[in-house]
Amino acid sequence: MHDEQFIESVLGIRLENIGASKLDPKTRALVQLGALLAVDAGAPSYQWIVDAAFASGATVEEIAGAVIAVAPTVGVERLVSAAPKLGLAVGYDVDAALERLDDDGEIG
């Protein structure tokens, strides 16, 4: 699902050069999450970056903070589109949460 050689060949970038940003891995993952939100990325991309964020010590709260930070820039439409994909990536059972909603949209 994440083939670095393919990405490098298609995009002409070398992933090992990302360190040139001088950002620590957690900050880099959170910034990349913001970029994925901006482009309305697919579920595998969210899973990849959330895994990277967790591996670098990020918490669910920090991931939520990154979403809140980019919300005014990316807009509500992007966030609504990303919410289920990002929820699954952080381990939130979206389907179970939706099943708990009653007819008024309240969690029952």
Short mmCIF file of C-alpha atoms in Angstrom, two decimals:
data_model
loop_
_atom_site.label_atom_id
_atom_site.label_comp_id
_atom_site.label_asym_id
_atom_site.label_seq_id
_atom_site.Cartn_x
_atom_site.Cartn_y
_atom_site.Cartn_z
CA MET A 1 0.00 0.00 0.00
CA HIS A 2 2.95 2.31 0.48
CA ASP A 3 5.64 1.73 -2.13
CA GLU A 4 8.35 4.36 -1.64
CA GLN A 5 10.15 3.48 -4.89
CA PHE A 6 6.94 3.94 -6.87
CA ILE A 7 6.24 7.29 -5.22
CA GLU A 8 9.78 8.47 -5.90
CA SER A 9 9.59 7.40 -9.55
CA VAL A 10 6.23 9.04 -10.18
CA LEU A 11 6.74 12.24 -8.21
CA GLY A 12 10.44 12.65 -8.76
CA ILE A 13 11.12 13.07 -5.06
CA ARG A 14 13.25 11.05 -2.72
CA LEU A 15 11.49 10.29 0.53
CA GLU A 16 14.72 10.03 2.49
CA ASN A 17 15.35 13.71 1.64
CA ILE A 18 12.26 14.76 3.59
CA GLY A 19 14.59 15.20 6.58
CA ALA A 20 15.81 18.38 4.90
CA SER A 21 12.69 20.06 6.32
CA LYS A 22 14.41 20.02 9.74
CA LEU A 23 11.08 19.04 11.32
CA ASP A 24 11.01 16.27 13.87
CA PRO A 25 9.10 13.15 12.73
CA LYS A 26 5.98 13.91 14.78
CA THR A 27 5.69 17.48 13.52
CA ARG A 28 6.36 16.32 9.96
CA ALA A 29 3.58 13.70 10.22
CA LEU A 30 1.11 16.26 11.56
CA VAL A 31 2.00 18.73 8.78
CA GLN A 32 1.60 15.95 6.22
CA LEU A 33 -1.80 15.15 7.73
CA GLY A 34 -2.82 18.75 7.10
CA ALA A 35 -1.73 18.42 3.48
CA LEU A 36 -3.72 15.20 3.08
CA LEU A 37 -6.79 16.95 4.46
CA ALA A 38 -6.31 19.77 1.98
CA VAL A 39 -6.27 17.43 -1.02
CA ASP A 40 -9.07 15.15 0.23
CA ALA A 41 -6.83 12.10 0.30
CA GLY A 42 -7.93 8.50 0.26
CA ALA A 43 -8.23 6.25 3.29
CA PRO A 44 -4.88 4.46 2.73
CA SER A 45 -3.06 7.80 2.83
CA TYR A 46 -4.66 8.69 6.16
CA GLN A 47 -3.78 5.28 7.56
CA TRP A 48 -0.16 5.66 6.46
CA ILE A 49 0.30 9.10 7.97
CA VAL A 50 -1.58 8.29 11.19
CA ASP A 51 0.63 5.22 11.63
CA ALA A 52 3.68 7.44 11.11
CA ALA A 53 2.33 10.00 13.59
CA PHE A 54 1.65 7.35 16.24
CA ALA A 55 5.07 5.77 15.65
CA SER A 56 6.67 9.16 16.29
CA GLY A 57 4.80 9.67 19.55
CA ALA A 58 1.75 11.67 18.48
CA THR A 59 -1.48 11.22 20.41
CA VAL A 60 -5.05 11.15 19.14
CA GLU A 61 -5.46 14.58 20.75
CA GLU A 62 -2.53 15.96 18.73
CA ILE A 63 -3.96 14.50 15.55
CA ALA A 64 -7.30 16.14 16.37
CA GLY A 65 -5.41 19.36 17.08
CA ALA A 66 -3.82 19.24 13.63
CA VAL A 67 -7.28 18.83 12.10
CA ILE A 68 -8.60 21.79 14.08
CA ALA A 69 -5.58 23.89 13.10
CA VAL A 70 -6.14 23.40 9.37
CA ALA A 71 -9.95 23.57 9.48
CA PRO A 72 -10.21 27.28 8.63
CA THR A 73 -7.91 26.77 5.65
CA VAL A 74 -9.23 23.53 4.16
CA GLY A 75 -12.90 24.15 4.87
CA VAL A 76 -15.78 22.18 6.29
CA GLU A 77 -16.37 20.16 3.11
CA ARG A 78 -12.88 18.62 3.25
CA LEU A 79 -13.20 17.86 6.94
CA VAL A 80 -16.57 16.18 6.49
CA SER A 81 -15.13 14.09 3.67
CA ALA A 82 -12.05 13.17 5.70
CA ALA A 83 -13.77 12.45 9.02
CA PRO A 84 -14.74 8.80 8.41
CA LYS A 85 -11.41 7.97 6.74
CA LEU A 86 -9.40 9.64 9.48
CA GLY A 87 -11.61 8.13 12.17
CA LEU A 88 -10.88 4.64 10.89
CA ALA A 89 -7.16 5.43 10.70
CA VAL A 90 -7.04 6.35 14.40
CA GLY A 91 -9.05 3.27 15.37
CA TYR A 92 -12.46 4.84 15.86
CA ASP A 93 -15.31 2.51 14.90
CA VAL A 94 -17.30 4.86 12.65
CA ASP A 95 -19.98 2.27 11.81
CA ALA A 96 -20.64 1.48 15.47
CA ALA A 97 -20.92 5.19 16.28
CA LEU A 98 -23.42 5.72 13.47
CA GLU A 99 -25.49 2.76 14.66
CA ARG A 100 -25.74 4.34 18.11
CA LEU A 101 -27.35 7.49 16.70
CA ASP A 102 -31.08 7.73 17.22
CA ASP A 103 -33.53 9.42 14.86
CA ASP A 104 -32.70 12.86 16.28
CA GLY A 105 -28.97 12.45 15.61
CA GLU A 106 -28.21 11.99 19.30
CA ILE A 107 -26.10 9.14 20.60
CA GLY A 108 -28.48 6.70 22.23
#
